[in-house]
XYZ file of C-alpha atoms in Angstrom:
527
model
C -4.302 9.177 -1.711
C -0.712 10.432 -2.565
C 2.074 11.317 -0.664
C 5.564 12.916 -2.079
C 9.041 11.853 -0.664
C 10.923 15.237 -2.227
C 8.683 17.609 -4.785
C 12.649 17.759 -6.204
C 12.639 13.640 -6.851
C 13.579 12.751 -10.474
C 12.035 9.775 -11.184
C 8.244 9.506 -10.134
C 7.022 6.024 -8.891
C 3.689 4.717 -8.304
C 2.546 2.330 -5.973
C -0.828 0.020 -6.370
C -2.050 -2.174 -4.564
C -5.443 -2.922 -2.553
C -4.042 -4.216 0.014
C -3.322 -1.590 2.941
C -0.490 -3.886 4.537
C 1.683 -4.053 1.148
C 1.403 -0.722 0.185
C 2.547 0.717 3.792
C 5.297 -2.275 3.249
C 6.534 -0.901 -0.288
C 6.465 2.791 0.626
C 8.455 1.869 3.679
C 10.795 0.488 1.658
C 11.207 3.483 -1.335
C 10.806 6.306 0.733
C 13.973 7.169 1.577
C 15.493 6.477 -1.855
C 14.952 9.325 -3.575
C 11.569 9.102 -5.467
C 8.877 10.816 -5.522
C 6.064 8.309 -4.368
C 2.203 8.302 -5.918
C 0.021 5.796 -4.109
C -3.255 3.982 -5.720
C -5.353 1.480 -3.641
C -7.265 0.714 -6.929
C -6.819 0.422 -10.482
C -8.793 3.796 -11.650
C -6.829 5.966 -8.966
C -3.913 4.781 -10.499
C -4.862 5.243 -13.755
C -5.810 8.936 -13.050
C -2.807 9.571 -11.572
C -0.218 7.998 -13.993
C -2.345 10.133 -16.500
C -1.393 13.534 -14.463
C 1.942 12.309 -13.330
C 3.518 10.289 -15.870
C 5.627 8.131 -13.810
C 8.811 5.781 -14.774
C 8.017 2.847 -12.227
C 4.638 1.975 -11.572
C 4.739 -1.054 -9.210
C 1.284 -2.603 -9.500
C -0.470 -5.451 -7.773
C -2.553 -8.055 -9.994
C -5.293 -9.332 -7.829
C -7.600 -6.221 -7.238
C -11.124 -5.880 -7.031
C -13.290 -4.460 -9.758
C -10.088 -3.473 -11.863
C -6.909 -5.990 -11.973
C -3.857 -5.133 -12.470
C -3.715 -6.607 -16.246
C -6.489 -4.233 -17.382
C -4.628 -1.215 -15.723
C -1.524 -2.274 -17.386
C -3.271 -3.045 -20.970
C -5.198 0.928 -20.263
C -1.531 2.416 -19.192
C 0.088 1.554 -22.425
C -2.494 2.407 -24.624
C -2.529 6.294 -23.537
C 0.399 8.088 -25.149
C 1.338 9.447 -22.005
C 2.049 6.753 -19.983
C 2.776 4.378 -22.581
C 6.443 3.743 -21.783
C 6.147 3.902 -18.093
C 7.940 0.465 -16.307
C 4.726 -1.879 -15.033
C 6.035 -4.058 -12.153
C 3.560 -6.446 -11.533
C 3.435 -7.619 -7.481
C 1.767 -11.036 -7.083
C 1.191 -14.057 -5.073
C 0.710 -15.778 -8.411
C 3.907 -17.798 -9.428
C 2.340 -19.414 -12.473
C 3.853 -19.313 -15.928
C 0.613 -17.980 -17.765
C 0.179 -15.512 -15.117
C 3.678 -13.808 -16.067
C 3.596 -14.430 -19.669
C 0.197 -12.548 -20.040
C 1.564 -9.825 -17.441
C 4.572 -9.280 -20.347
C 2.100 -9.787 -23.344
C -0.109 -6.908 -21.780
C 3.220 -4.742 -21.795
C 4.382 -5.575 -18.247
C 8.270 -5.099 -17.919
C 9.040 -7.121 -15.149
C 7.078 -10.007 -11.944
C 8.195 -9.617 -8.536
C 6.702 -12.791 -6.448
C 4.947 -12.171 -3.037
C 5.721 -11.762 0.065
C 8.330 -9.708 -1.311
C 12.028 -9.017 -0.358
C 13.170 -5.256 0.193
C 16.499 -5.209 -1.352
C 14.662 -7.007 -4.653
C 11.919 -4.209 -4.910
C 14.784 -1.435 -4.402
C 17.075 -3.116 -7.003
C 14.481 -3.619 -9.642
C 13.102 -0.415 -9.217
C 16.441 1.238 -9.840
C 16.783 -0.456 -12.960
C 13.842 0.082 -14.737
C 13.831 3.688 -13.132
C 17.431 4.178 -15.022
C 16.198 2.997 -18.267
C 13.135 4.641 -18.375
C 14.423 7.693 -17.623
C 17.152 7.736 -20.320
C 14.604 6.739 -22.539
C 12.553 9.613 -21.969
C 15.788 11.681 -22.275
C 16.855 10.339 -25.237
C 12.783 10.799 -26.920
C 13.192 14.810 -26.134
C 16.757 15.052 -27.372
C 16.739 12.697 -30.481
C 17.479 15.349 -32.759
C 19.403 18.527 -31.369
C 21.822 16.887 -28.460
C 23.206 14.062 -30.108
C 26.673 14.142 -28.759
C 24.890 14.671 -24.975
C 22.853 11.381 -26.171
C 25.990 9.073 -27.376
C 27.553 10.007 -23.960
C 24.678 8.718 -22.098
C 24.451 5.842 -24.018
C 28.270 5.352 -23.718
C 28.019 5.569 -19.946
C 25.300 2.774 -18.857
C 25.852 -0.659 -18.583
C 22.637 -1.625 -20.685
C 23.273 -2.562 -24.149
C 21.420 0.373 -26.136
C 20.859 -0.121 -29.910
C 19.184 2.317 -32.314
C 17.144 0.923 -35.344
C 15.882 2.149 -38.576
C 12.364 0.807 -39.713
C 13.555 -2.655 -41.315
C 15.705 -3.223 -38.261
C 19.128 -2.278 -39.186
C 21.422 -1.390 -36.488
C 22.535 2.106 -37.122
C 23.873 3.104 -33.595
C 24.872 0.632 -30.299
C 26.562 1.568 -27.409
C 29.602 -0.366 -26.111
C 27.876 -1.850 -23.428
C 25.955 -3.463 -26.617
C 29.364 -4.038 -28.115
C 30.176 -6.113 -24.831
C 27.074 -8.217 -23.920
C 27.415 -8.618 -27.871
C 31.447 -9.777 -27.342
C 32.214 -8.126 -30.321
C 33.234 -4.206 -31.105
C 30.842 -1.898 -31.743
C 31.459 -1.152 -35.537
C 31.032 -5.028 -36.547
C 27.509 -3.774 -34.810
C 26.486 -0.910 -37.176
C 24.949 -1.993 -39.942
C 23.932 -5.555 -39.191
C 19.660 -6.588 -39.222
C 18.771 -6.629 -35.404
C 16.129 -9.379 -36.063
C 18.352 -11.742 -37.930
C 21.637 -11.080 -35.483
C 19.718 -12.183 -31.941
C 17.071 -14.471 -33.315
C 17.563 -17.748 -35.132
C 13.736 -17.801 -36.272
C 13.882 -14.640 -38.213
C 13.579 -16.023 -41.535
C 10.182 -17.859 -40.535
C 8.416 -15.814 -38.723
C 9.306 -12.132 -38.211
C 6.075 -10.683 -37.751
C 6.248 -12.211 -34.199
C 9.725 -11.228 -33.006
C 10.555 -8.789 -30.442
C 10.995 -5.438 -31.142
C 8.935 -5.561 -34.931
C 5.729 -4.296 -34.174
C 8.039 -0.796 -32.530
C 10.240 -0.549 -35.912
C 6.689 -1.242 -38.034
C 4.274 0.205 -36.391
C 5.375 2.773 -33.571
C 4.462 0.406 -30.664
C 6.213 0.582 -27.423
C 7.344 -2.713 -26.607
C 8.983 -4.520 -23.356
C 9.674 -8.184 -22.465
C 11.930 -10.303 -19.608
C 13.655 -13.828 -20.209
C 13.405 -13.842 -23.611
C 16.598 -15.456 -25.606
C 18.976 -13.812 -27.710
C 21.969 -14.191 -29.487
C 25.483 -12.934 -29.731
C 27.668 -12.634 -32.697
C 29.003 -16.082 -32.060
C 25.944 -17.738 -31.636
C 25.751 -18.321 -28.142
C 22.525 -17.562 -26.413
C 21.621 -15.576 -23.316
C 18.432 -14.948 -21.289
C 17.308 -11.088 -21.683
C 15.520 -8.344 -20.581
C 14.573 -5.413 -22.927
C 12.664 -2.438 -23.730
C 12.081 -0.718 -27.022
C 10.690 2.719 -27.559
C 10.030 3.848 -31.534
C 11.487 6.859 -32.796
C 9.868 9.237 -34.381
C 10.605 12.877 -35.470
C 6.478 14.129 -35.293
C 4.365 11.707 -36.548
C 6.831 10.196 -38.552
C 8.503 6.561 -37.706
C 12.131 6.317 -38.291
C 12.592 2.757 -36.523
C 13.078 2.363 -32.542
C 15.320 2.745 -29.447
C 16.372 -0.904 -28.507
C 17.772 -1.219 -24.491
C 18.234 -4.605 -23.364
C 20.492 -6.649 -20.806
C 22.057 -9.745 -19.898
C 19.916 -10.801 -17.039
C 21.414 -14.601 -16.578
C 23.078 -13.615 -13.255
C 20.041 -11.602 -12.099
C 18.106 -15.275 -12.886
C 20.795 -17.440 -11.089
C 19.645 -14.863 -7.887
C 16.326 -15.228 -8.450
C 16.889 -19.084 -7.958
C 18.975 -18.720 -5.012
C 16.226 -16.395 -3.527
C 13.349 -18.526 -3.819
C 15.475 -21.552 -2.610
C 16.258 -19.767 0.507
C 13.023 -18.117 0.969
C 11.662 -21.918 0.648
C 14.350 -23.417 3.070
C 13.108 -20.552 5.647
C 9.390 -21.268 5.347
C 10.638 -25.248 5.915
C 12.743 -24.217 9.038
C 9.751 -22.066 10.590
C 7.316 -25.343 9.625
C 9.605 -27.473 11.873
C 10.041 -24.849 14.703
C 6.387 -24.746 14.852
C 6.098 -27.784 14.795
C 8.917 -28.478 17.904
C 6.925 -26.160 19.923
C 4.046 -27.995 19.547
C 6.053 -31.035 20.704
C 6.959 -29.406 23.628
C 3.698 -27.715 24.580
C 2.460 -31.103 24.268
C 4.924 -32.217 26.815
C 4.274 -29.763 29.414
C 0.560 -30.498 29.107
C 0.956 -34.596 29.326
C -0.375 -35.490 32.550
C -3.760 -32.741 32.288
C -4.272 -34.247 28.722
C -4.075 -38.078 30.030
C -6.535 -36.987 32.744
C -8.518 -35.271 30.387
C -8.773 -38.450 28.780
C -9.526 -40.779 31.123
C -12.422 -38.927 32.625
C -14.578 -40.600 29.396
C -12.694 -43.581 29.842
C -13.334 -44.384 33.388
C -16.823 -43.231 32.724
C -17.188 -45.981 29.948
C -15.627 -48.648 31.885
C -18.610 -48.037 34.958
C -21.292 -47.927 32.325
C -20.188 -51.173 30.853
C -20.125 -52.736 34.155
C -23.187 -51.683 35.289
C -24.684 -52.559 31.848
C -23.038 -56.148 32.347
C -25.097 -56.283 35.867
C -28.264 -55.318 34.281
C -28.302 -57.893 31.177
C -27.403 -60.549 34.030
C -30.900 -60.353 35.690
C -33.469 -62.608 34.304
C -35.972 -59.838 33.346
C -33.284 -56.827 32.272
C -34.766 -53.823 32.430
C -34.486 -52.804 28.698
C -35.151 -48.976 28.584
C -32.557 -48.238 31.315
C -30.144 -50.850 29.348
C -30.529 -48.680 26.420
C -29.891 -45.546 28.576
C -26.994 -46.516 29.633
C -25.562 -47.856 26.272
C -26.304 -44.571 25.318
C -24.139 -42.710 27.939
C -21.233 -45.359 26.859
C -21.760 -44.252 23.172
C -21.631 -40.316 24.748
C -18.514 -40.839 26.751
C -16.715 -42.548 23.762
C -18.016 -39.348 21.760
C -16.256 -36.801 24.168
C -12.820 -39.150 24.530
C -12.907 -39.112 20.768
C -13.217 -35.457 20.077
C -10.278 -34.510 23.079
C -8.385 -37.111 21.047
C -9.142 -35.015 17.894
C -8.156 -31.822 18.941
C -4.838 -33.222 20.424
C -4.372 -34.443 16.688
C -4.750 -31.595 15.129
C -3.612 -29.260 17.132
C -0.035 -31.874 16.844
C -0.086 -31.918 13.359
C 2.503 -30.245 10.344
C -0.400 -28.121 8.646
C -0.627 -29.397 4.994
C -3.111 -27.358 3.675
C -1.954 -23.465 4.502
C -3.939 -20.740 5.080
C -7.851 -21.242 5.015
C -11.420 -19.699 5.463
C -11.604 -19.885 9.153
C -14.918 -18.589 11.862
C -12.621 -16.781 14.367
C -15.378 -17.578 17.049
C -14.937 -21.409 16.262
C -10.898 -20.930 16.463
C -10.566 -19.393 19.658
C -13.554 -21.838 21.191
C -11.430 -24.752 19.858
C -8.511 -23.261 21.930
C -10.302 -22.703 25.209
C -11.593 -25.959 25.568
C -7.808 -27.782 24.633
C -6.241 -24.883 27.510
C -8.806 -26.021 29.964
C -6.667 -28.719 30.980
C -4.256 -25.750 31.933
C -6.845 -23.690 33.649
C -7.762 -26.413 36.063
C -3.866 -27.487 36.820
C -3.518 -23.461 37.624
C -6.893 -22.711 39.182
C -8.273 -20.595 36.619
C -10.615 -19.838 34.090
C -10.877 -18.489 30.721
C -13.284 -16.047 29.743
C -14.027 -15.704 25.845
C -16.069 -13.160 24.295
C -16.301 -12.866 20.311
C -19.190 -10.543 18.714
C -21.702 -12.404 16.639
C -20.629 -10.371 13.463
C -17.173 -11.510 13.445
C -15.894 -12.332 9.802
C -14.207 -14.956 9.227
C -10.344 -14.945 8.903
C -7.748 -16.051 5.895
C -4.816 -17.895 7.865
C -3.066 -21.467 8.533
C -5.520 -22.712 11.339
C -3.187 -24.887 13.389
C -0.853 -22.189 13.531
C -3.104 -19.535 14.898
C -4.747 -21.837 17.339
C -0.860 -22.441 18.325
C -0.622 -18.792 19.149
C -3.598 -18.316 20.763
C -2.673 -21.387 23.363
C 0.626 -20.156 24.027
C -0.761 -16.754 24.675
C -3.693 -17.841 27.104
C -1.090 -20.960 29.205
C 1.161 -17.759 29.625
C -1.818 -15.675 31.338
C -3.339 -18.496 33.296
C 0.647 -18.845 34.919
C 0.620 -15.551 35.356
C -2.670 -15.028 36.842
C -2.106 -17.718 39.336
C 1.691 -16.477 40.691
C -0.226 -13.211 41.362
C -2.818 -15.738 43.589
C -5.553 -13.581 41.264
C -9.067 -15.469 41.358
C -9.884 -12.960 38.080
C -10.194 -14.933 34.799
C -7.983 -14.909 31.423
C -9.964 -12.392 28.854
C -9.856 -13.810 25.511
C -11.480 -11.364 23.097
C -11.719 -10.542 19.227
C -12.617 -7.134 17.601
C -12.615 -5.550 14.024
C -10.061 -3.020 13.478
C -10.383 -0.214 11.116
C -7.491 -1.201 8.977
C -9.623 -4.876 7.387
C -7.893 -6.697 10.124
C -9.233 -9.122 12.866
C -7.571 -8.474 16.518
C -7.637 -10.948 18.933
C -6.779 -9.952 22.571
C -5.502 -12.574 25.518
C -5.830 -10.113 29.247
C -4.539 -11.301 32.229
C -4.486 -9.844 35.632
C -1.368 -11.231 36.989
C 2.168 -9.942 37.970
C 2.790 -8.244 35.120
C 5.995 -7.561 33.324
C 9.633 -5.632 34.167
C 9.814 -2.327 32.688
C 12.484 -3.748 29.760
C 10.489 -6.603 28.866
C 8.573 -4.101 25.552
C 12.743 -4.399 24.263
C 13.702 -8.233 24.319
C 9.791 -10.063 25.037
C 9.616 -11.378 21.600
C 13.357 -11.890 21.055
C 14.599 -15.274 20.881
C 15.743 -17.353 24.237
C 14.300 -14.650 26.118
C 12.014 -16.119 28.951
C 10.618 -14.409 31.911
C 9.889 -18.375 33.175
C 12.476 -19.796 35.553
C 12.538 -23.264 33.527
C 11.544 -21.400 30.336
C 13.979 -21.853 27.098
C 12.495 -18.216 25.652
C 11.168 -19.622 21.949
C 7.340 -19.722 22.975
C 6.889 -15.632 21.743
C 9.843 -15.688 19.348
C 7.937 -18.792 17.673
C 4.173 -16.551 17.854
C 5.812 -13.727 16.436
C 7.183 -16.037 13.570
C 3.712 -17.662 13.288
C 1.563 -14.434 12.935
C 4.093 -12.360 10.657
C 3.807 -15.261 8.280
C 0.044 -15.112 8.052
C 0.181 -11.492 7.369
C -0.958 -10.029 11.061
C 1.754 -8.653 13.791
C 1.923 -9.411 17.302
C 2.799 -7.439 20.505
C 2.105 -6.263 24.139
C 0.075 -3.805 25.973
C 0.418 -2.528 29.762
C -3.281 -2.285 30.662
C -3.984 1.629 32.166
C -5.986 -0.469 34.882
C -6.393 -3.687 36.802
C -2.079 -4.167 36.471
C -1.480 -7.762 34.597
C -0.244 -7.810 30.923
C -2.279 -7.494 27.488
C -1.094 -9.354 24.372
C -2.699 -9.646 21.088
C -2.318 -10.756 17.470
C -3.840 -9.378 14.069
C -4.812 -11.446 11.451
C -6.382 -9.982 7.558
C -9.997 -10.819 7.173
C -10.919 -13.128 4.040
C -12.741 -10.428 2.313
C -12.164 -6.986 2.063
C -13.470 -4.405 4.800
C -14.068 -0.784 3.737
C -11.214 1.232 5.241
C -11.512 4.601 6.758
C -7.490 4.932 6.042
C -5.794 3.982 2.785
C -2.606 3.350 4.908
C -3.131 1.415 7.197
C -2.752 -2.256 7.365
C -2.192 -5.128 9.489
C 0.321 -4.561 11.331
C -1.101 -0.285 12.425
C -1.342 -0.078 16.256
């Protein structure tokens, strides 16, 4: 599958990924910038196509099936002709092997999932920049040299130009001013010694050898160098040999001071943490209060088993006080106590875990089992509004990959909202709860009510924050859902059913394996 933004775009960008949902996400987010976007959902797609197309940016996921994302990245550099294209690996992984053998295999840069917009657009235009002069500066080594030193001259990358042992022979003065020293005390100086203080001990290993030895295309991120004073500074940067044929005659050095770009980095993942802790407690408040409203139908709920035990024992006490007790029926009726205390302990379960700060994240989970677990913990509601709740899941359901507590949090909001609804429209016709397969490899879940319905406006502001429909509502209930479901990977919304009147809402959630897909582009969140 490909699609093409502008068959004028100068700088070619592919997109792989597996996942329908991120790649719908990512072209989203490029297509209006001016590049001309290629689209892979697996790893020999994309390798077929950077063969034809040759792009600068190829922004490529890591965990795919059959072919990962390090063995497309370790087949992309070893063609010539796509050798020096940017790999941007996109993964959930946030380990330090993970990114050091994504940079060993060649990869120029790790953007963590979920990822932000504005950090995909930025890092794309980088390495789209660089790549691109680099390419320009490969077809005009030799007959446009002053059009080449007025390139270089113009970016803000440092830009150095090497003969085979390493000697600087041309830098730019953005070089000159990462470096904080002019450009001539530049020329003529050994690369290797000048930025790294283990050059005399091992130089086979430094960065940017094996291009000035041996003609390989080389690119690494957070590595330290030095300046002319000594100082150190984390880096980022690419080198490209040059050669006139088949000869070598060293390599084209680009590099940057990335210490700022790290210090945002920081800040990003701080706040993205401090968000996921905020929508934790939220959650977790509107759990509180759901609890609240539900008190006095839980406490009955509970004391059915409880007054139930209490008779037993009584009766049982009778019983053992006759001279001959009648032993089977004794044992009968032990057995009903042991029942009873069975049932108050799983109500008291559920109400545990349904009250708890999930721990654990996302899991495995039977949908079927889920949305049973939920019915039973709203039937306290369903009696208190004269109701009932129907649910139908097909036997073929697969399972789920999301937080469980969250979900079932969702799903009980959803279905108390329907059973209110259903009885201010005095409608004896039961909440539908029902799950399907959607084409996309996600799992739909649909709550149906035939009450009152909604005002025309409500599509606009029903999922926007402190907006309630309720007279004694305070309007977070669907602002929380939507929070909830977004952050498992699904979307959320509302239908107007064609018949019957009432309201429709539903929730999608990604299946924990794979589904065959009759649509490359679709994804979760496709309605």
């Amino acid at each position: 599958m490909t699609a093409a933004v502008s068959e004028n775009s100068e700088v070619t960008v592919l997109l792989v990924d597996d996942n329908p949902q991120n790649l719908k996400v990512l072209y989203e987010t490029l297509k209006d910038k001016g590049y001309r976007l290629l689209i892979a959902n697996e790893g020999e797609k994309a390798l077929d196509l950077a063969h034809r197309h040759q792009p600068e940016v190829v922004l490529l996921d890591i965990m795919m099936p059959e072919m990962d994302g390090y063995e497309v990245c370790e087949r992309l550099k070893a063609d010539p002709e796509t050798a020096d294209c940017a790999v941007v690996f996109l993964s959930a992984l946030d380990d330090l092997e993970a990114k050091v053998k994504g940079f060993s295999l060649g990869g120029a840069d790790y953007i963590s999932k979920p990822f932000q917009s504005q950090e995909v657009i930025a890092r794309v235009k980088t390495h789209a920049s660089v790549i691109r002069l680099e390419r320009e500066l490969h077809a005009r080594n030799r007959e446009l040299q002053s059009d080449q030193a007025r390139i270089l001259n113009s970016i803000s990358e440092g830009i150095y130009g090497l003969d085979e042992s390493g000697t600087i022979e041309f830098a730019n003065p953005a070089a000159a001013v990462i470096m904080r020293c002019p450009v001539e005390d530049l020329i003529g100086r050994n690369f290797f010694e000048t930025h790294f203080s283990t050059a005399a001990q091992c130089p086979d290993g430094l960065p940017v050898n094996a291009t000035c030895r041996q003609g390989v295309a080389e690119n690494q991120r957070d590595i330290r160098m030095l300046r002319a004073d000594g100082t150190g500074f984390p880096a980022e940067y690419r080198s490209t040999p040059k050669l006139d044929g088949e000869d070598l005659h060293g390599a084209v050095v680009v590099f940057r001071d990335i210490t700022a770009e790290l210090e945002g980095e920081r800040a990003l993942e701080e706040a993205r943490e401090l968000v996921q802790e905020q929508r934790d407690q939220l959650a977790h408040t509107s759990r509180l209060t759901t609890m609240g409203e539900m008190a006095a139908g839980v406490a009955h709920e509970v004391n059915q088993p409880l007054t139930a035990i209490a008779n037993y024992a009584r009766v049982s006490k009778r019983m053992m006080a006759v001279e001959n007790p009648n032993l089977t029926l004794l044992q009968e009726t032990l057995d009903k106590i042991e029942a009873q205390s069975h049932r108050a302990s799983e109500i008291i379960r559920r109400i545990r875990r349904f009250m708890k700060k999930p721990a654990t994240g996302k899991e495995v989970l039977s949908v079927s089992s889920l949305l049973e677990d939920t019915r039973q913990f709203a039937e306290v509601d369903a009696r208190n509004n004269d109701g009932a709740i129907e649910l139908s899941v097909p036997e073929d359901m697969p399972d789920i990959l999301a937080d469980p507590v969250q979900v079932q949090q969702v799903a009980l909001n959803l279905i108390r909202n329907a059973l209110e609804a259903t009885r201010t429209a005095e409608s004896d016709s039961p909440v539908e709860v029902t799950a399907q397969v959607t084409g996309d490899g996600c799992v739909r879940v649909e709550v149906r009510d035939y009450g009152v319905g909604l005002a025309e406006d409500a599509e606009e502001k029903l999922f926007l924050p402190f907006y309630t429909t309720k007279d004694e509502g305070m309007g977070i209930g669907l602002s929380t859902c939507r929070s909830l479901i977004q952050a498992q990977g699904g979307e959320i919304g509302f239908e107007r059913p064609e018949d019957g009147g009432g309201a429709r809402f539903f929730f999608t959630l990604p299946v924990a394996a794979p589904l065959p897909s009759s649509s490359d582009e679709s994804s979760c969140g496709a309605i």
